[in-house]
Phi, psi and omega in degrees: 000163182293334179298322181290323176296315181301312182290322179296319178295321183292327188236018186305322186274011186272344186256136173270144184233156179259139180291165181296339180266009180078019183282189182289167180294156183293156182283167179297324180295319178293323177298317180297319178296318179296319179297315180296319179295317180294320179297316180296318180295317179295320180295318181290339183286346180229153177294156181300326180297327178298310181293325179295316179293322178295319179294318179296319180295313178296320178297323178296320177298315188283346178250314185287319181297312175301319179298318179296321179297316180294322178293328177297316178292323179296324178301314180288321179298329182277358179114357176294145184227348187265121176290328179291323178295316179295321177295321179296320180296333181292337182241359180293345179272019182302333178294343183301305178295330178295319178292324178293339179288330186303312178299328179296321181281320187279322187244351180251188180265003184288144175235145183298146173279082188218138354283145178292146179291159177304322179294320180295320177297320178299315181294321178298317179294317180295314179296325176295318178296316179296321179295320178298317178294320180298315179297322180293321178297316179293327178296319175298314183299316184285345175285325187256345183243148169299152182300322180295319179292315181300321180290323178296317179296323180293348176297341178296348178298334177298316179297315181292323178297317180296315182292309181293324177299319179290315184289323187266316184269320176108221191301334182297340180235067182289148177251110177254189180297323180295323178293315178298320179298316179297321179299314181295315183294314181294322176299321177299321177297321178294320179297321178299318177299318181296320181290338182254030189296339184279346188277336185237021182283131178292150176302135180091349178267121181280165177299325179293318178295319178299315180297321178295315178299320179297312181297319180289331175295316177295317179297320177296324177294320177297317179294326177299313178297322178295319179296319176304311184295317179294325177297318178295322178298318179297318178298317183290321187268326188240341180228053185306131184273359178073020180101165184299324183294329181267355185299318183295325181283344179247025184294344180298338179293334175295315179295321178298312181296317182294320178296316182291316181294317180294322177296319177297313179297323179297320180295314179297315183291322178297323177297316178294322179294319179293322181293333180259015179060036184288328182293323176290327179294332178301317181294320179293318179294320182298325182294326182252016184287141185244347183271162176054041180094344175079168177073192183296324180294315178295321179296314179297324179295314181294313181294319180295314179291329174299315179299316182291314184290320176301314183294318179293323178296314180293322177298318177297318179297319178296322177296320178295319178298318182292313182280331184243256182196172176299318182296317179298319177297321177295322178296312180294328177294327177284330180298328183288348184301305179297327179298313181292319183297313180295317180297322180293323178293320182288312188273323183255358181056041176301141176295136180236090181283170177298323179293323180291321176298317178298319178297320178297316179297316180296320179297314178296321178299314180298318177297315180296319180295325176297314181300312183294313181295320179295319178296317181296317180296319180293321181295318178297319179296322179295318182292324178293329181270357181279166182282161176303324179296321178294322178300317182295319179296319179296319181293324178295321179295319184287331180271000000 
């Protein structure tokens, strides 16, 4: 899968190797040459449009998701109180992918997937329901947890993405020793946060509320991994991309799926918001809002930017799943953890205890070990599958 190529290219030079004669490990210069050669080969294996879309999708995840997390905390800091309103803002931006589809239809060669099959409609509705539940869980978590803590706990989504990707999608998301190691290490980081729950609790938040936010954050991370895996399954079974080479030319199916799933989630969340008198609560909250300049204008700015950043982040994640895999999306989702944690400490002055710093280091360590181990395993598999002539050329280069 492309995720393995992507990770191998990213970390190719991290492993030291032994020559065929049992000699010393290759030099740094040889590693750099090997990395450049592998990078060039990987780049040439796919069209430039493929890499551009993958870079844009990954970039959207790494910028929009942290921004959305910070805006969620800002909503509560400014006086917002409704979990349903925050959940609603996460899907209120559903017209964004729909609008992006128009140029694909009007000026490109893309044609709508219409009429959608009954199974496709079922998957869109199910993914919308799961997304609505996922957003509500995160809304609970961000009310009771500091943004830095909530993002660290959300790093567990890498473990859930790996497990669900393997169980639901199959061989494309293999679980090796590096994956198991990352799961254990990142889980240890989450446990450390749980044991240190008293150090970063906001005033007025009880131990029971903190525990509830923590549990729902973990549950939301699990649901996040499940949504990634089910989205990849839908692409493979119902919206086949025709291979990596054709993926870039059929990228409009990502926009179609995201628009349909977000619209479904918007319908479910709007029903819940109406049932809890949330639309009337918006006017009351706006009147007393204190963040982003305060008042109705500040409230509209926070809710509006939340809608935009949530939608762009999810759209980027869906693009990574389509072009890559569930595991790659989980990896990039874990990369945003240190970005969000540091930003929360700087902007919101979140408490950063020694245990939280240790958890952050462990989380980054787990992610790094996954990258290195995954790259090493892929490299070994490539060499085992290469021809004897290729083996001889590699050995000559190393010696």
